[in-house]
Short mmCIF file of C-alpha atoms in Angstrom, two decimals:
data_model
loop_
_atom_site.label_atom_id
_atom_site.label_comp_id
_atom_site.label_asym_id
_atom_site.label_seq_id
_atom_site.Cartn_x
_atom_site.Cartn_y
_atom_site.Cartn_z
CA MET A 1 163.29 171.80 97.08
CA THR A 2 165.57 169.00 98.25
CA ARG A 3 162.68 167.47 100.21
CA LEU A 4 160.53 167.43 97.08
CA ARG A 5 163.31 165.76 95.08
CA ARG A 6 163.75 163.11 97.77
CA ALA A 7 160.00 162.51 97.87
CA LEU A 8 159.81 162.17 94.08
CA ALA A 9 162.76 159.80 94.10
CA ARG A 10 160.75 157.31 96.18
CA ILE A 11 159.08 154.62 94.13
CA ASP A 12 155.83 154.66 96.14
CA VAL A 13 155.39 158.41 95.55
CA ARG A 14 156.09 157.99 91.84
CA LEU A 15 153.56 155.20 91.59
CA ALA A 16 150.96 157.20 93.48
CA VAL A 17 151.43 160.21 91.15
CA LEU A 18 151.31 157.94 88.10
CA LEU A 19 148.15 156.23 89.36
CA ALA A 20 146.46 159.54 90.16
CA GLY A 21 147.33 160.95 86.72
CA THR A 22 146.18 157.81 84.92
CA THR A 23 142.92 157.75 86.89
CA ALA A 24 142.26 161.42 86.15
CA ALA A 25 142.99 160.95 82.44
CA PHE A 26 140.80 157.85 82.20
CA SER A 27 137.96 159.50 84.09
CA SER A 28 138.13 162.58 81.86
CA LEU A 29 138.08 160.46 78.72
CA LEU A 30 135.18 158.40 80.02
CA LEU A 31 133.22 161.49 80.99
CA SER A 32 133.94 163.13 77.62
CA GLY A 33 132.68 160.00 75.86
CA LEU A 34 129.53 159.96 77.95
CA LEU A 35 128.98 163.66 77.25
CA ALA A 36 129.40 163.12 73.49
CA TYR A 37 126.97 160.20 73.62
CA ALA A 38 124.37 162.22 75.57
CA VAL A 39 124.65 165.16 73.15
CA LYS A 40 124.34 162.80 70.17
CA GLU A 41 121.24 161.16 71.67
CA SER A 42 119.70 164.57 72.31
CA LEU A 43 120.33 165.52 68.68
CA GLU A 44 118.75 162.23 67.55
CA GLU A 45 115.66 163.18 69.55
CA GLN A 46 115.53 166.48 67.66
CA ARG A 47 115.78 164.58 64.34
CA ARG A 48 112.93 162.28 65.36
CA THR A 49 110.81 165.32 66.20
CA VAL A 50 111.47 166.78 62.74
CA ASP A 51 110.56 163.45 61.12
CA GLU A 52 107.30 163.30 63.11
CA LEU A 53 106.44 166.87 62.09
CA ILE A 54 107.12 166.06 58.44
CA ALA A 55 104.82 163.02 58.74
CA ASN A 56 102.09 165.19 60.28
CA VAL A 57 102.32 167.73 57.46
CA GLU A 58 102.36 164.97 54.82
CA ASP A 59 99.31 163.34 56.39
CA ALA A 60 97.32 166.57 56.55
CA THR A 61 98.34 167.50 53.01
CA ALA A 62 97.29 164.08 51.67
CA ARG A 63 93.89 164.49 53.34
CA HIS A 64 93.63 168.07 51.99
CA ALA A 65 93.21 169.21 55.58
CA ASP A 66 94.56 172.36 57.14
CA VAL A 67 97.90 171.62 58.79
CA GLY A 68 97.70 174.66 61.03
CA ALA A 69 100.56 175.63 63.29
CA LEU A 70 102.91 172.77 64.08
CA HIS A 71 104.62 173.84 67.25
CA ARG A 72 105.79 177.11 68.71
CA GLY A 73 108.81 178.25 66.72
CA ALA A 74 108.56 175.53 64.06
CA ALA A 75 107.89 176.32 60.41
CA TYR A 76 106.96 174.22 57.42
CA ARG A 77 106.70 174.56 53.65
CA VAL A 78 104.98 172.33 51.15
CA ARG A 79 106.00 172.66 47.49
CA ASP A 80 104.54 170.78 44.55
CA ALA A 81 106.53 169.08 41.79
CA ALA A 82 106.78 172.39 39.90
CA ASP A 83 108.34 173.96 43.02
CA ARG A 84 105.30 176.16 43.73
CA GLU A 85 104.49 176.75 47.37
CA VAL A 86 101.25 174.93 48.21
CA ALA A 87 101.16 175.54 51.97
CA ALA A 88 103.34 177.16 54.61
CA SER A 89 103.27 178.24 58.21
CA GLY A 90 105.69 179.94 60.56
CA VAL A 91 108.71 182.06 59.74
CA TRP A 92 111.31 180.19 57.71
CA PRO A 93 114.81 180.70 59.16
CA PRO A 94 117.49 182.52 57.17
CA GLY A 95 119.95 180.28 55.32
CA ALA A 96 122.80 180.96 57.73
CA ARG A 97 120.74 179.50 60.60
CA VAL A 98 119.71 176.27 58.82
CA ARG A 99 121.37 172.98 59.78
CA ARG A 100 120.45 170.24 57.29
CA ASN A 101 123.01 167.55 58.02
CA ALA A 102 122.62 167.10 61.73
CA GLY A 103 125.76 165.29 62.74
CA LEU A 104 128.30 165.73 65.50
CA ARG A 105 129.45 169.05 64.00
CA THR A 106 125.88 170.36 64.34
CA ALA A 107 125.73 169.02 67.88
CA LEU A 108 128.90 170.83 68.88
CA PHE A 109 128.51 174.13 67.05
CA ALA A 110 124.76 174.79 66.82
CA GLY A 111 123.62 178.10 68.23
CA LYS A 112 120.41 178.94 70.05
CA ASP A 113 119.08 180.67 66.93
CA ASP A 114 119.79 177.71 64.62
CA TYR A 115 117.18 175.41 63.12
CA LEU A 116 117.29 171.76 62.20
CA VAL A 117 115.67 171.37 58.77
CA GLY A 118 114.30 168.14 57.41
CA GLU A 119 112.89 167.58 53.96
CA ARG A 120 111.08 164.70 52.31
CA ARG A 121 109.75 164.36 48.76
CA ASP A 122 106.92 161.92 48.08
CA SER A 123 106.23 159.90 44.93
CA THR A 124 104.20 162.74 43.37
CA GLY A 125 107.10 165.14 43.69
CA THR A 126 105.62 167.11 46.58
CA LEU A 127 108.33 168.37 48.92
CA VAL A 128 107.64 168.85 52.61
CA ALA A 129 110.24 170.79 54.60
CA VAL A 130 110.15 171.47 58.33
CA ALA A 131 112.39 173.84 60.31
CA TRP A 132 112.67 173.00 64.02
CA PRO A 133 114.37 175.43 66.45
CA LEU A 134 117.38 174.03 68.30
CA ARG A 135 116.99 176.30 71.37
CA HIS A 136 116.03 173.40 73.67
CA PHE A 137 118.86 171.24 72.34
CA VAL A 138 121.47 174.00 72.78
CA ARG A 139 120.28 174.62 76.35
CA GLU A 140 120.46 170.89 77.16
CA ARG A 141 123.93 170.63 75.60
CA GLY A 142 125.07 173.54 77.77
CA GLU A 143 123.68 171.93 80.92
CA LEU A 144 125.43 168.64 80.14
CA THR A 145 128.71 170.43 79.45
CA THR A 146 128.45 172.40 82.69
CA ARG A 147 127.81 169.25 84.71
CA ALA A 148 130.72 167.44 83.06
CA THR A 149 133.03 170.40 83.73
CA ILE A 150 132.03 170.45 87.40
CA VAL A 151 132.69 166.74 87.75
CA VAL A 152 136.11 167.00 86.09
#
């Protein structure tokens, strides 16, 4: 114990410990920031996918064409101005699994059974809603977190 006290009393040892601690803290903060950025970008990609799917449904509906199935696991609903269902496909997720405001909270707490839902109403009052499964996003978030944990 006396040896440890003598070693810690030396200025070079103190500086080395301080430098190591500061470097570790800075590296952890930097890595956490990069992880948050990567997760946010991945969520933005999911939002863009939902927007593209909405545009596809709107386009097909405007042409009075059959929309068909969008993508495996995705669902859509088209409702007219009187809120009557005009078209639909896929199984709509239960309310507890719907994530409408996809922000950082969604990015951090979304589960593999959750869906990102986007809605858009056109000038005629027709509402197009698309539910996109977040399974891929949750898996990617887990991989990023695992890699960051290993590095730290």
